[in-house]
Amino acid sequence: MSLSYRMVVVSDVHLGTPAARAEYLLDFLEHVSAETLVLNGDLFDIWKMRSHRWSWPACKTRLLQRLMDMAAGGTRIVYIPGNHDEFFRDYLGLSIGGVEVVREWQCRLADGRRALVLHGDEFDGVVRHSRLLKGLGNVGYELLMGLDRVNAWWRRRSGRGYWSLARAVKQQVPGARSYIGKFEAAACHHARERGADVVICGHIHHPNLFRRDGLTYANSGDWVEACTALVERHDGQLELLRWAEESARLLDATGEEVAGSTIRRRAVP
């Protein structure tokens, strides 16, 4: 199976952490071709890697090799560093191994719409203004992701499909829902000020795609909880792909394939 797209956007992979679902992203990239691949922030988790509590199984190396193979094969790869890999913001404007490093990316979709792609930590008041709140949030998130890894192990052992406990819990927290709404509103406001028709973000690990008041908001999600990507078809239509959710792919402890994958799509004009 090979899926062809004009543009693919992925964000928040967090390589270097045990929570990174690198095997799912590797599987996804092995099944798609794209004219442009945008890595929209937090590809790496430098915060975790600096703490000396990081994880790097072989599939993560294979994932990086797949990215290099795509670049060598003619795919344009644009890398927008996020807040967890802001180290690479020191290299803005450079090309590293065929990967362009930029602060944000503006482009035209196939249907002529002007799109603005940026990670989104610019809109996160907690990250920008309160180190204390950020630290407390990180502690709770680490605990939740630890429980999610136990849940994923149990589901694999019992032959069940992929399902994220962390994502389900976050969706039930009123404060999280309020924050997501404010984030989306801030992103849309920024896009209108910049004269864009479409704004594409990551950062908050909440995949979404909607059109409101003439502007399209898209969040490509993450590869920690949701395993989602935003894609542009060759006619300019945007789709949100949930690669692992309700799929038939199960991974054994070594990350080897044992079944074929399925895809669920959500699209807006």
mmCIF file of C-alpha atoms in Angstrom:
data_model
loop_
_atom_site.group_PDB
_atom_site.id
_atom_site.type_symbol
_atom_site.label_atom_id
_atom_site.label_comp_id
_atom_site.label_asym_id
_atom_site.label_seq_id
_atom_site.Cartn_x
_atom_site.Cartn_y
_atom_site.Cartn_z
ATOM 1 C CA MET A 1 0.000 0.000 0.000
ATOM 2 C CA SER A 2 1.324 3.441 -0.946
ATOM 3 C CA LEU A 3 -0.513 6.688 -0.221
ATOM 4 C CA SER A 4 0.479 9.790 -2.166
ATOM 5 C CA TYR A 5 0.030 13.313 -0.810
ATOM 6 C CA ARG A 6 1.128 16.793 -1.731
ATOM 7 C CA MET A 7 2.069 17.631 1.866
ATOM 8 C CA VAL A 8 2.280 15.707 5.119
ATOM 9 C CA VAL A 9 2.600 17.417 8.528
ATOM 10 C CA VAL A 10 3.632 15.528 11.665
ATOM 11 C CA SER A 11 4.476 16.991 15.050
ATOM 12 C CA ASP A 12 5.349 16.103 18.629
ATOM 13 C CA VAL A 13 7.151 12.807 18.163
ATOM 14 C CA HIS A 14 9.305 13.363 21.280
ATOM 15 C CA LEU A 15 12.132 11.048 20.277
ATOM 16 C CA GLY A 16 14.276 10.325 23.311
ATOM 17 C CA THR A 17 11.340 9.516 25.579
ATOM 18 C CA PRO A 18 9.857 6.070 26.281
ATOM 19 C CA ALA A 19 6.454 7.466 25.286
ATOM 20 C CA ALA A 20 7.431 8.158 21.651
ATOM 21 C CA ARG A 21 5.513 5.835 19.312
ATOM 22 C CA ALA A 22 8.329 5.793 16.782
ATOM 23 C CA GLU A 23 7.292 2.377 15.435
ATOM 24 C CA TYR A 24 3.900 3.758 14.386
ATOM 25 C CA LEU A 25 5.405 6.821 12.707
ATOM 26 C CA LEU A 26 7.984 4.672 10.933
ATOM 27 C CA ASP A 27 5.189 2.431 9.666
ATOM 28 C CA PHE A 28 3.233 5.477 8.503
ATOM 29 C CA LEU A 29 6.182 6.986 6.622
ATOM 30 C CA GLU A 30 6.900 3.664 4.952
ATOM 31 C CA HIS A 31 3.369 3.691 3.537
ATOM 32 C CA VAL A 32 3.252 7.268 2.218
ATOM 33 C CA SER A 33 4.961 9.462 -0.333
ATOM 34 C CA ALA A 34 4.802 13.245 -0.256
ATOM 35 C CA GLU A 35 6.122 16.201 -2.171
ATOM 36 C CA THR A 36 6.704 17.983 1.154
ATOM 37 C CA LEU A 37 7.025 16.617 4.682
ATOM 38 C CA VAL A 38 6.798 19.159 7.508
ATOM 39 C CA LEU A 39 8.212 18.143 10.898
ATOM 40 C CA ASN A 40 6.289 20.634 12.988
ATOM 41 C CA GLY A 41 8.153 20.756 16.280
ATOM 42 C CA ASP A 42 9.239 18.490 19.121
ATOM 43 C CA LEU A 43 10.674 15.833 16.845
ATOM 44 C CA PHE A 44 13.195 15.348 19.640
ATOM 45 C CA ASP A 45 12.675 15.867 23.359
ATOM 46 C CA ILE A 46 15.891 17.624 24.345
ATOM 47 C CA TRP A 47 14.445 18.346 27.802
ATOM 48 C CA LYS A 48 14.260 14.625 28.536
ATOM 49 C CA MET A 49 17.581 13.821 26.893
ATOM 50 C CA ARG A 50 19.367 16.396 29.048
ATOM 51 C CA SER A 51 17.964 14.734 32.179
ATOM 52 C CA HIS A 52 19.845 11.488 31.368
ATOM 53 C CA ARG A 53 16.510 9.609 31.608
ATOM 54 C CA TRP A 54 15.996 9.016 27.926
ATOM 55 C CA SER A 55 15.223 6.080 25.674
ATOM 56 C CA TRP A 56 16.514 5.224 22.193
ATOM 57 C CA PRO A 57 15.499 1.790 20.827
ATOM 58 C CA ALA A 58 16.548 0.729 17.342
ATOM 59 C CA CYS A 59 13.255 1.728 15.702
ATOM 60 C CA LYS A 60 14.026 5.395 16.405
ATOM 61 C CA THR A 61 17.271 5.130 14.474
ATOM 62 C CA ARG A 62 15.374 3.458 11.632
ATOM 63 C CA LEU A 63 12.885 6.335 11.715
ATOM 64 C CA LEU A 64 15.643 8.921 11.261
ATOM 65 C CA GLN A 65 17.088 6.840 8.426
ATOM 66 C CA ARG A 66 13.678 6.776 6.757
ATOM 67 C CA LEU A 67 13.534 10.582 6.940
ATOM 68 C CA MET A 68 16.967 10.827 5.313
ATOM 69 C CA ASP A 69 15.898 8.358 2.612
ATOM 70 C CA MET A 70 12.816 10.477 1.884
ATOM 71 C CA ALA A 71 14.971 13.607 1.560
ATOM 72 C CA ALA A 72 17.386 11.782 -0.749
ATOM 73 C CA GLY A 73 14.432 10.514 -2.780
ATOM 74 C CA GLY A 74 13.184 14.022 -3.562
ATOM 75 C CA THR A 75 10.790 14.791 -0.710
ATOM 76 C CA ARG A 76 11.197 18.338 0.544
ATOM 77 C CA ILE A 77 11.556 18.143 4.330
ATOM 78 C CA VAL A 78 10.904 21.260 6.417
ATOM 79 C CA TYR A 79 11.755 21.162 10.121
ATOM 80 C CA ILE A 80 10.166 23.689 12.502
ATOM 81 C CA PRO A 81 11.765 23.248 15.958
ATOM 82 C CA GLY A 82 9.371 23.349 18.904
ATOM 83 C CA ASN A 83 9.871 24.150 22.561
ATOM 84 C CA HIS A 84 11.180 20.670 23.436
ATOM 85 C CA ASP A 85 13.782 20.780 20.654
ATOM 86 C CA GLU A 86 14.386 24.536 20.624
ATOM 87 C CA PHE A 87 18.120 23.761 20.507
ATOM 88 C CA PHE A 88 17.704 23.552 16.735
ATOM 89 C CA ARG A 89 16.401 27.118 16.588
ATOM 90 C CA ASP A 90 20.060 28.104 16.622
ATOM 91 C CA TYR A 91 20.228 26.687 13.079
ATOM 92 C CA LEU A 92 17.302 28.535 11.488
ATOM 93 C CA GLY A 93 17.805 29.167 7.790
ATOM 94 C CA LEU A 94 20.229 26.270 7.359
ATOM 95 C CA SER A 95 19.826 22.952 5.575
ATOM 96 C CA ILE A 96 21.009 19.932 7.567
ATOM 97 C CA GLY A 97 21.254 16.734 5.563
ATOM 98 C CA GLY A 98 18.716 18.087 3.101
ATOM 99 C CA VAL A 99 16.329 19.171 5.878
ATOM 100 C CA GLU A 100 15.407 22.872 5.931
ATOM 101 C CA VAL A 101 15.262 24.386 9.438
ATOM 102 C CA VAL A 102 12.818 27.311 9.749
ATOM 103 C CA ARG A 103 10.930 29.143 12.511
ATOM 104 C CA GLU A 104 7.611 28.867 10.654
ATOM 105 C CA TRP A 105 6.563 27.985 7.154
ATOM 106 C CA GLN A 106 4.205 29.755 4.791
ATOM 107 C CA CYS A 107 2.961 28.023 1.661
ATOM 108 C CA ARG A 108 0.127 27.853 -0.849
ATOM 109 C CA LEU A 109 -2.095 24.803 -0.887
ATOM 110 C CA ALA A 110 -2.993 23.248 -4.215
ATOM 111 C CA ASP A 111 -6.341 25.093 -4.210
ATOM 112 C CA GLY A 112 -4.619 28.456 -3.720
ATOM 113 C CA ARG A 113 -5.235 28.945 0.008
ATOM 114 C CA ARG A 114 -2.477 30.564 2.038
ATOM 115 C CA ALA A 115 -1.313 28.311 4.860
ATOM 116 C CA LEU A 116 0.770 29.219 7.910
ATOM 117 C CA VAL A 117 2.518 26.316 9.657
ATOM 118 C CA LEU A 118 4.055 26.827 13.102
ATOM 119 C CA HIS A 119 4.584 24.657 16.160
ATOM 120 C CA GLY A 120 2.283 26.636 18.459
ATOM 121 C CA ASP A 121 4.229 27.119 21.691
ATOM 122 C CA GLU A 122 3.992 30.821 20.842
ATOM 123 C CA PHE A 123 0.399 30.655 22.078
ATOM 124 C CA ASP A 124 1.056 28.734 25.263
ATOM 125 C CA GLY A 125 0.943 31.220 28.140
ATOM 126 C CA VAL A 126 1.902 28.555 30.689
ATOM 127 C CA VAL A 127 5.133 27.735 28.901
ATOM 128 C CA ARG A 128 5.969 31.388 28.269
ATOM 129 C CA HIS A 129 5.067 32.925 31.615
ATOM 130 C CA SER A 130 5.072 30.398 34.445
ATOM 131 C CA ARG A 131 7.926 27.997 35.112
ATOM 132 C CA LEU A 132 6.177 26.748 38.270
ATOM 133 C CA LEU A 133 2.971 25.788 36.461
ATOM 134 C CA LYS A 134 4.983 24.212 33.667
ATOM 135 C CA GLY A 135 6.918 22.097 36.172
ATOM 136 C CA LEU A 136 3.776 20.933 37.969
ATOM 137 C CA GLY A 137 2.191 20.078 34.649
ATOM 138 C CA ASN A 138 5.230 18.077 33.565
ATOM 139 C CA VAL A 139 5.149 15.996 36.775
ATOM 140 C CA GLY A 140 1.489 15.078 36.258
ATOM 141 C CA TYR A 141 2.043 14.359 32.575
ATOM 142 C CA GLU A 142 5.013 12.083 33.295
ATOM 143 C CA LEU A 143 2.867 10.076 35.713
ATOM 144 C CA LEU A 144 0.035 9.831 33.195
ATOM 145 C CA MET A 145 2.357 8.695 30.416
ATOM 146 C CA GLY A 146 3.847 6.052 32.708
ATOM 147 C CA LEU A 147 0.376 4.648 33.266
ATOM 148 C CA ASP A 148 -0.251 4.847 29.525
ATOM 149 C CA ARG A 149 2.819 2.685 28.835
ATOM 150 C CA VAL A 150 1.532 0.061 31.272
ATOM 151 C CA ASN A 151 -1.857 0.210 29.539
ATOM 152 C CA ALA A 152 -0.215 -0.207 26.110
ATOM 153 C CA TRP A 153 1.781 -3.224 27.337
ATOM 154 C CA TRP A 154 -1.349 -4.866 28.756
ATOM 155 C CA ARG A 155 -3.340 -4.279 25.572
ATOM 156 C CA ARG A 156 -0.581 -5.822 23.451
ATOM 157 C CA ARG A 157 -0.394 -8.853 25.733
ATOM 158 C CA SER A 158 -4.161 -9.313 25.634
ATOM 159 C CA GLY A 159 -4.392 -8.889 21.839
ATOM 160 C CA ARG A 160 -6.304 -5.624 21.974
ATOM 161 C CA GLY A 161 -5.908 -2.724 19.544
ATOM 162 C CA TYR A 162 -4.241 0.611 20.176
ATOM 163 C CA TRP A 163 -5.951 2.942 22.653
ATOM 164 C CA SER A 164 -4.371 5.803 24.611
ATOM 165 C CA LEU A 165 -5.294 6.043 28.278
ATOM 166 C CA ALA A 166 -3.519 9.399 28.526
ATOM 167 C CA ARG A 167 -5.582 10.900 25.712
ATOM 168 C CA ALA A 168 -8.842 9.611 27.193
ATOM 169 C CA VAL A 169 -8.032 11.069 30.617
ATOM 170 C CA LYS A 170 -7.038 14.465 29.208
ATOM 171 C CA GLN A 171 -10.293 14.728 27.265
ATOM 172 C CA GLN A 172 -12.221 14.491 30.547
ATOM 173 C CA VAL A 173 -10.335 17.271 32.336
ATOM 174 C CA PRO A 174 -12.324 20.567 32.165
ATOM 175 C CA GLY A 175 -9.178 22.677 32.496
ATOM 176 C CA ALA A 176 -7.587 20.880 29.555
ATOM 177 C CA ARG A 177 -10.644 21.433 27.358
ATOM 178 C CA SER A 178 -10.664 25.134 28.261
ATOM 179 C CA TYR A 179 -6.966 25.460 27.461
ATOM 180 C CA ILE A 180 -7.388 23.739 24.097
ATOM 181 C CA GLY A 181 -10.209 26.126 23.174
ATOM 182 C CA LYS A 182 -8.138 29.167 24.095
ATOM 183 C CA PHE A 183 -5.149 27.815 22.179
ATOM 184 C CA GLU A 184 -7.211 27.264 19.046
ATOM 185 C CA ALA A 185 -8.720 30.747 19.312
ATOM 186 C CA ALA A 186 -5.269 32.321 19.706
ATOM 187 C CA ALA A 187 -3.934 30.430 16.703
ATOM 188 C CA CYS A 188 -6.867 31.487 14.534
ATOM 189 C CA HIS A 189 -6.509 35.123 15.625
ATOM 190 C CA HIS A 190 -2.803 35.056 14.763
ATOM 191 C CA ALA A 191 -3.505 33.520 11.357
ATOM 192 C CA ARG A 192 -6.067 36.204 10.498
ATOM 193 C CA GLU A 193 -3.602 38.921 11.467
ATOM 194 C CA ARG A 194 -1.062 37.333 9.132
ATOM 195 C CA GLY A 195 -3.544 37.115 6.268
ATOM 196 C CA ALA A 196 -3.577 33.308 6.194
ATOM 197 C CA ASP A 197 -6.523 31.145 5.182
ATOM 198 C CA VAL A 198 -5.248 28.072 7.034
ATOM 199 C CA VAL A 199 -3.238 27.718 10.248
ATOM 200 C CA ILE A 200 -1.526 24.412 11.072
ATOM 201 C CA CYS A 201 -0.153 23.770 14.572
ATOM 202 C CA GLY A 202 1.054 21.013 16.847
ATOM 203 C CA HIS A 203 2.247 21.399 20.457
ATOM 204 C CA ILE A 204 -0.894 20.621 22.475
ATOM 205 C CA HIS A 205 -1.204 16.925 21.486
ATOM 206 C CA HIS A 206 -4.808 17.437 20.425
ATOM 207 C CA PRO A 207 -5.491 16.595 16.756
ATOM 208 C CA ASN A 208 -8.261 18.671 15.275
ATOM 209 C CA LEU A 209 -9.462 20.021 11.954
ATOM 210 C CA PHE A 210 -12.294 22.498 11.481
ATOM 211 C CA ARG A 211 -13.371 25.518 9.459
ATOM 212 C CA ARG A 212 -14.816 28.550 11.209
ATOM 213 C CA ASP A 213 -15.592 32.067 9.955
ATOM 214 C CA GLY A 214 -13.751 31.459 6.711
ATOM 215 C CA LEU A 215 -10.546 30.150 8.300
ATOM 216 C CA THR A 216 -9.355 26.546 8.629
ATOM 217 C CA TYR A 217 -7.636 25.447 11.820
ATOM 218 C CA ALA A 218 -5.634 22.231 11.822
ATOM 219 C CA ASN A 219 -3.623 20.526 14.520
ATOM 220 C CA SER A 220 -1.603 17.541 13.377
ATOM 221 C CA GLY A 221 -1.678 15.985 16.855
ATOM 222 C CA ASP A 222 1.223 13.872 18.069
ATOM 223 C CA TRP A 223 2.983 10.504 17.999
ATOM 224 C CA VAL A 224 2.849 9.980 21.758
ATOM 225 C CA GLU A 225 -0.887 9.641 22.371
ATOM 226 C CA ALA A 226 -2.927 10.010 19.182
ATOM 227 C CA CYS A 227 -0.533 8.876 16.397
ATOM 228 C CA THR A 228 -1.991 11.308 13.863
ATOM 229 C CA ALA A 229 -0.812 13.293 10.857
ATOM 230 C CA LEU A 230 -2.287 16.086 8.791
ATOM 231 C CA VAL A 231 -2.133 15.542 5.041
ATOM 232 C CA GLU A 232 -2.907 17.671 2.007
ATOM 233 C CA ARG A 233 -4.280 15.807 -0.970
ATOM 234 C CA HIS A 234 -3.209 16.817 -4.445
ATOM 235 C CA ASP A 235 -6.420 18.837 -4.868
ATOM 236 C CA GLY A 236 -5.691 20.912 -1.734
ATOM 237 C CA GLN A 237 -8.129 19.142 0.592
ATOM 238 C CA LEU A 238 -6.819 18.625 4.119
ATOM 239 C CA GLU A 239 -7.338 15.402 6.051
ATOM 240 C CA LEU A 240 -6.517 14.280 9.558
ATOM 241 C CA LEU A 241 -5.214 10.705 9.535
ATOM 242 C CA ARG A 242 -5.368 8.579 12.714
ATOM 243 C CA TRP A 243 -2.815 5.943 11.887
ATOM 244 C CA ALA A 244 -2.947 3.686 14.927
ATOM 245 C CA GLU A 245 -6.405 4.242 16.383
ATOM 246 C CA GLU A 246 -8.718 1.306 15.760
ATOM 247 C CA SER A 247 -6.099 -0.271 13.505
ATOM 248 C CA ALA A 248 -5.382 -3.919 12.980
ATOM 249 C CA ARG A 249 -1.662 -3.454 13.539
ATOM 250 C CA LEU A 250 -0.278 -5.046 16.677
ATOM 251 C CA LEU A 251 3.364 -4.855 17.644
ATOM 252 C CA ASP A 252 5.239 -7.424 19.637
ATOM 253 C CA ALA A 253 7.807 -6.444 22.244
ATOM 254 C CA THR A 254 10.519 -5.954 19.623
ATOM 255 C CA GLY A 255 8.363 -3.762 17.387
ATOM 256 C CA GLU A 256 7.959 -6.324 14.596
ATOM 257 C CA GLU A 257 4.869 -6.231 12.376
ATOM 258 C CA VAL A 258 2.274 -8.931 12.974
ATOM 259 C CA ALA A 259 -0.717 -7.559 11.040
ATOM 260 C CA GLY A 260 -1.682 -5.066 8.357
ATOM 261 C CA SER A 261 -2.592 -1.472 9.136
ATOM 262 C CA THR A 262 -5.805 0.450 8.559
ATOM 263 C CA ILE A 263 -6.532 4.158 8.373
ATOM 264 C CA ARG A 264 -9.342 6.369 9.556
ATOM 265 C CA ARG A 265 -9.803 9.734 7.868
ATOM 266 C CA ARG A 266 -11.486 12.981 8.751
ATOM 267 C CA ALA A 267 -11.606 15.693 6.123
ATOM 268 C CA VAL A 268 -12.865 19.248 5.658
ATOM 269 C CA PRO A 269 -13.185 21.240 2.443
#
